[in-house]
PDB file of C-alpha atoms in Angstrom:
ATOM      1  CA  MET A   1       0.101  -0.031   0.130  1.00 93.00           C
ATOM      2  CA  ASP A   2       1.622   3.214  -1.107  1.00 96.00           C
ATOM      3  CA  ARG A   3       0.852   6.974  -0.217  1.00 97.00           C
ATOM      4  CA  ILE A   4      -1.632   7.117  -2.989  1.00 97.00           C
ATOM      5  CA  ASP A   5      -3.677   3.921  -1.553  1.00 98.00           C
ATOM      6  CA  LYS A   6      -3.542   5.448   1.806  1.00 97.00           C
ATOM      7  CA  LYS A   7      -5.140   8.778   0.836  1.00 98.00           C
ATOM      8  CA  LEU A   8      -7.942   6.985  -1.157  1.00 98.00           C
ATOM      9  CA  LEU A   9      -8.445   5.009   1.637  1.00 98.00           C
ATOM     10  CA  ASN A  10      -8.816   7.958   3.925  1.00 97.00           C
ATOM     11  CA  LEU A  11     -10.782   9.774   1.666  1.00 98.00           C
ATOM     12  CA  LEU A  12     -13.431   7.011   1.016  1.00 97.00           C
ATOM     13  CA  GLN A  13     -13.574   6.362   4.979  1.00 97.00           C
ATOM     14  CA  ALA A  14     -14.301  10.144   5.317  1.00 96.00           C
ATOM     15  CA  ASP A  15     -17.181   9.907   2.405  1.00 96.00           C
ATOM     16  CA  ALA A  16     -17.542   6.801   0.220  1.00 96.00           C
ATOM     17  CA  SER A  17     -20.385   8.879  -1.504  1.00 96.00           C
ATOM     18  CA  ARG A  18     -17.707  10.912  -3.415  1.00 96.00           C
ATOM     19  CA  THR A  19     -17.223   9.952  -7.607  1.00 97.00           C
ATOM     20  CA  ASN A  20     -14.621   8.352  -8.932  1.00 97.00           C
ATOM     21  CA  ALA A  21     -13.944  11.412 -10.826  1.00 97.00           C
ATOM     22  CA  GLN A  22     -13.797  13.637  -7.280  1.00 98.00           C
ATOM     23  CA  LEU A  23     -11.513  10.806  -5.904  1.00 98.00           C
ATOM     24  CA  ALA A  24      -9.257  10.930  -8.730  1.00 98.00           C
ATOM     25  CA  ASP A  25      -9.061  14.595  -8.610  1.00 98.00           C
ATOM     26  CA  GLU A  26      -8.089  14.814  -4.698  1.00 97.00           C
ATOM     27  CA  VAL A  27      -5.232  12.060  -5.352  1.00 98.00           C
ATOM     28  CA  GLY A  28      -3.833  13.653  -8.678  1.00 97.00           C
ATOM     29  CA  LEU A  29      -4.875  10.421 -10.709  1.00 97.00           C
ATOM     30  CA  ALA A  30      -6.534   9.927 -14.013  1.00 98.00           C
ATOM     31  CA  PRO A  31     -10.129   8.528 -13.119  1.00 98.00           C
ATOM     32  CA  SER A  32      -9.134   5.091 -15.024  1.00 98.00           C
ATOM     33  CA  SER A  33      -6.144   4.684 -12.907  1.00 98.00           C
ATOM     34  CA  CYS A  34      -8.084   5.722  -9.662  1.00 98.00           C
ATOM     35  CA  LEU A  35     -10.917   3.255 -10.382  1.00 98.00           C
ATOM     36  CA  ARG A  36      -8.051   0.369 -11.035  1.00 98.00           C
ATOM     37  CA  ARG A  37      -6.770   1.123  -7.593  1.00 98.00           C
ATOM     38  CA  ILE A  38      -9.831   0.995  -5.658  1.00 98.00           C
ATOM     39  CA  ARG A  39     -10.888  -2.257  -7.600  1.00 97.00           C
ATOM     40  CA  ARG A  40      -7.797  -3.712  -6.189  1.00 98.00           C
ATOM     41  CA  LEU A  41      -8.081  -2.569  -2.708  1.00 97.00           C
ATOM     42  CA  GLU A  42     -11.568  -4.045  -2.746  1.00 97.00           C
ATOM     43  CA  ALA A  43     -10.182  -7.355  -4.534  1.00 98.00           C
ATOM     44  CA  SER A  44      -7.391  -7.444  -2.083  1.00 97.00           C
ATOM     45  CA  GLY A  45     -10.182  -7.488   1.094  1.00 97.00           C
ATOM     46  CA  LEU A  46      -8.995  -3.957   2.560  1.00 97.00           C
ATOM     47  CA  ILE A  47     -12.406  -2.649   1.465  1.00 97.00           C
ATOM     48  CA  LEU A  48     -14.843  -5.147   3.039  1.00 96.00           C
ATOM     49  CA  ARG A  49     -17.735  -2.949   1.671  1.00 95.00           C
ATOM     50  CA  THR A  50     -19.638   0.437   1.030  1.00 94.00           C
ATOM     51  CA  VAL A  51     -22.304   1.278   3.377  1.00 94.00           C
ATOM     52  CA  ALA A  52     -24.186   4.239   4.497  1.00 93.00           C
ATOM     53  CA  ILE A  53     -23.843   5.736   8.188  1.00 94.00           C
ATOM     54  CA  LEU A  54     -27.207   6.408   9.687  1.00 95.00           C
ATOM     55  CA  ASP A  55     -28.148   9.114  12.150  1.00 96.00           C
ATOM     56  CA  PRO A  56     -28.903   6.930  14.966  1.00 95.00           C
ATOM     57  CA  ALA A  57     -31.655   9.269  16.592  1.00 95.00           C
ATOM     58  CA  LYS A  58     -33.282   9.953  13.395  1.00 97.00           C
ATOM     59  CA  SER A  59     -33.752   5.944  12.724  1.00 97.00           C
ATOM     60  CA  GLY A  60     -35.448   5.669  15.848  1.00 97.00           C
ATOM     61  CA  LYS A  61     -32.583   3.859  17.627  1.00 98.00           C
ATOM     62  CA  GLY A  62     -30.665   6.600  19.539  1.00 96.00           C
ATOM     63  CA  LEU A  63     -30.058   4.931  22.742  1.00 98.00           C
ATOM     64  CA  ARG A  64     -26.819   3.159  23.187  1.00 98.00           C
ATOM     65  CA  VAL A  65     -26.313   0.567  25.499  1.00 98.00           C
ATOM     66  CA  ILE A  66     -23.205  -0.949  26.544  1.00 98.00           C
ATOM     67  CA  ILE A  67     -23.364  -4.543  28.617  1.00 98.00           C
ATOM     68  CA  ALA A  68     -20.475  -6.108  30.252  1.00 98.00           C
ATOM     69  CA  VAL A  69     -21.064  -9.809  30.257  1.00 98.00           C
ATOM     70  CA  GLU A  70     -19.429 -12.420  32.930  1.00 97.00           C
ATOM     71  CA  LEU A  71     -20.452 -15.920  31.655  1.00 97.00           C
ATOM     72  CA  ALA A  72     -20.787 -18.765  33.865  1.00 95.00           C
ATOM     73  CA  ARG A  73     -17.988 -20.727  31.824  1.00 94.00           C
ATOM     74  CA  HIS A  74     -15.257 -19.035  30.780  1.00 92.00           C
ATOM     75  CA  ASP A  75     -14.287 -21.629  28.056  1.00 93.00           C
ATOM     76  CA  GLU A  76     -14.194 -20.424  24.366  1.00 95.00           C
ATOM     77  CA  PRO A  77     -17.081 -23.088  23.294  1.00 95.00           C
ATOM     78  CA  SER A  78     -19.276 -21.327  25.879  1.00 95.00           C
ATOM     79  CA  ARG A  79     -18.259 -17.781  24.723  1.00 96.00           C
ATOM     80  CA  ARG A  80     -18.918 -19.016  20.981  1.00 96.00           C
ATOM     81  CA  ARG A  81     -22.365 -19.991  21.748  1.00 96.00           C
ATOM     82  CA  PHE A  82     -23.207 -16.752  23.470  1.00 97.00           C
ATOM     83  CA  LEU A  83     -21.650 -14.331  21.043  1.00 98.00           C
ATOM     84  CA  GLU A  84     -23.710 -16.301  18.417  1.00 97.00           C
ATOM     85  CA  LEU A  85     -26.710 -16.013  20.209  1.00 97.00           C
ATOM     86  CA  ALA A  86     -25.889 -12.291  20.905  1.00 98.00           C
ATOM     87  CA  ALA A  87     -25.271 -11.629  17.203  1.00 98.00           C
ATOM     88  CA  ARG A  88     -28.404 -12.802  16.056  1.00 98.00           C
ATOM     89  CA  GLN A  89     -30.066  -9.887  17.936  1.00 98.00           C
ATOM     90  CA  PRO A  90     -30.963  -6.980  15.757  1.00 97.00           C
ATOM     91  CA  ALA A  91     -30.694  -4.410  18.596  1.00 98.00           C
ATOM     92  CA  VAL A  92     -27.020  -5.667  19.016  1.00 98.00           C
ATOM     93  CA  VAL A  93     -24.608  -3.625  16.514  1.00 98.00           C
ATOM     94  CA  GLN A  94     -21.340  -4.891  17.944  1.00 98.00           C
ATOM     95  CA  ALA A  95     -20.500  -7.978  20.057  1.00 98.00           C
ATOM     96  CA  TYR A  96     -16.804  -8.776  21.281  1.00 98.00           C
ATOM     97  CA  GLY A  97     -15.329 -11.424  23.169  1.00 97.00           C
ATOM     98  CA  VAL A  98     -12.727 -10.055  25.537  1.00 97.00           C
ATOM     99  CA  THR A  99     -10.427 -10.500  27.776  1.00 95.00           C
ATOM    100  CA  GLY A 100     -10.436  -9.417  31.543  1.00 93.00           C
ATOM    101  CA  GLN A 101     -13.080  -9.443  34.163  1.00 92.00           C
ATOM    102  CA  THR A 102     -15.854  -9.713  31.796  1.00 96.00           C
ATOM    103  CA  ASP A 103     -16.428 -12.399  28.803  1.00 97.00           C
ATOM    104  CA  VAL A 104     -18.413 -10.547  26.653  1.00 98.00           C
ATOM    105  CA  ILE A 105     -19.028  -6.956  25.431  1.00 98.00           C
ATOM    106  CA  LEU A 106     -22.167  -5.834  23.606  1.00 98.00           C
ATOM    107  CA  ILE A 107     -23.155  -2.730  22.272  1.00 98.00           C
ATOM    108  CA  LEU A 108     -26.750  -2.141  21.298  1.00 98.00           C
ATOM    109  CA  ARG A 109     -28.578   0.645  19.478  1.00 98.00           C
ATOM    110  CA  VAL A 110     -32.350   0.665  20.411  1.00 98.00           C
ATOM    111  CA  ALA A 111     -35.063   3.354  21.186  1.00 98.00           C
ATOM    112  CA  ASP A 112     -35.938   2.844  24.679  1.00 98.00           C
ATOM    113  CA  MET A 113     -35.375   0.989  27.869  1.00 97.00           C
ATOM    114  CA  ASP A 114     -38.030  -1.262  26.853  1.00 98.00           C
ATOM    115  CA  GLU A 115     -35.988  -2.808  24.541  1.00 98.00           C
ATOM    116  CA  VAL A 116     -33.077  -3.190  26.538  1.00 98.00           C
ATOM    117  CA  THR A 117     -35.500  -4.602  28.819  1.00 97.00           C
ATOM    118  CA  ALA A 118     -37.054  -7.164  26.669  1.00 97.00           C
ATOM    119  CA  LEU A 119     -32.967  -7.926  25.008  1.00 97.00           C
ATOM    120  CA  CYS A 120     -31.800  -8.545  29.038  1.00 97.00           C
ATOM    121  CA  GLU A 121     -34.477 -11.231  29.626  1.00 96.00           C
ATOM    122  CA  LEU A 122     -33.926 -12.783  26.390  1.00 96.00           C
ATOM    123  CA  LEU A 123     -29.986 -13.478  26.638  1.00 97.00           C
ATOM    124  CA  PHE A 124     -30.108 -13.032  30.551  1.00 96.00           C
ATOM    125  CA  GLY A 125     -32.909 -14.919  31.683  1.00 91.00           C
ATOM    126  CA  GLU A 126     -33.277 -18.212  33.262  1.00 88.00           C
ATOM    127  CA  GLY A 127     -30.984 -20.816  31.773  1.00 86.00           C
ATOM    128  CA  SER A 128     -28.829 -18.124  29.758  1.00 90.00           C
ATOM    129  CA  LYS A 129     -25.513 -19.401  31.367  1.00 93.00           C
ATOM    130  CA  VAL A 130     -24.788 -15.882  32.352  1.00 96.00           C
ATOM    131  CA  THR A 131     -23.246 -15.024  35.785  1.00 96.00           C
ATOM    132  CA  ARG A 132     -23.813 -11.521  35.677  1.00 96.00           C
ATOM    133  CA  TYR A 133     -23.903  -8.473  33.537  1.00 97.00           C
ATOM    134  CA  TYR A 134     -23.678  -4.524  33.885  1.00 97.00           C
ATOM    135  CA  THR A 135     -25.602  -2.317  31.704  1.00 97.00           C
ATOM    136  CA  MET A 136     -24.407   1.110  30.924  1.00 98.00           C
ATOM    137  CA  VAL A 137     -26.454   3.709  29.209  1.00 98.00           C
ATOM    138  CA  VAL A 138     -24.305   6.281  27.102  1.00 98.00           C
ATOM    139  CA  ASN A 139     -25.196   9.513  27.663  1.00 97.00           C
ATOM    140  CA  LYS A 140     -22.541  11.302  26.123  1.00 97.00           C
ATOM    141  CA  THR A 141     -20.294  10.436  22.974  1.00 96.00           C
ATOM    142  CA  ALA A 142     -16.904  12.085  22.646  1.00 97.00           C
ATOM    143  CA  LYS A 143     -16.035  10.292  19.752  1.00 96.00           C
ATOM    144  CA  GLU A 144     -17.105   7.530  17.404  1.00 94.00           C
ATOM    145  CA  THR A 145     -15.862   6.834  14.119  1.00 94.00           C
ATOM    146  CA  THR A 146     -15.671   3.955  11.790  1.00 94.00           C
ATOM    147  CA  ALA A 147     -12.323   5.004   9.848  1.00 94.00           C
ATOM    148  CA  ILE A 148      -9.181   2.990  10.691  1.00 96.00           C
ATOM    149  CA  PRO A 149      -6.288   4.915  11.143  1.00 95.00           C
ATOM    150  CA  LEU A 150      -4.087   4.535   8.200  1.00 95.00           C
TER     151      LEU A 150
END
């Protein structure tokens, strides 16, 4: 990956709706060369997909909740099963297996606390194999980005 690739990737991460002609102009390439580079970056798997990033409040999912989960068993199969279950829930927008005091971190996007309660009953109710969980409602966002620093 050279300097031009990095510049293209940074531009695309900031706003992927730019036209190929706009991108080519910003990096100083002919449009055909620019498009070849982008296709190469896609083919290599560096660019996974192009998406639209929605405004959570305007989409009706303005409440962000972080849940730290401690499983009854700390082995990999237990964690994998729980993560698979969590990942199937539409409100779970991110799910991570982690090290430390907890086993799993979930990030939710929901409309209200009723939605959180219903999800908690589903994931952590009777027979769930969860020892405990800690729910944190985000009340201030200092930084949120999808961009990976290059």
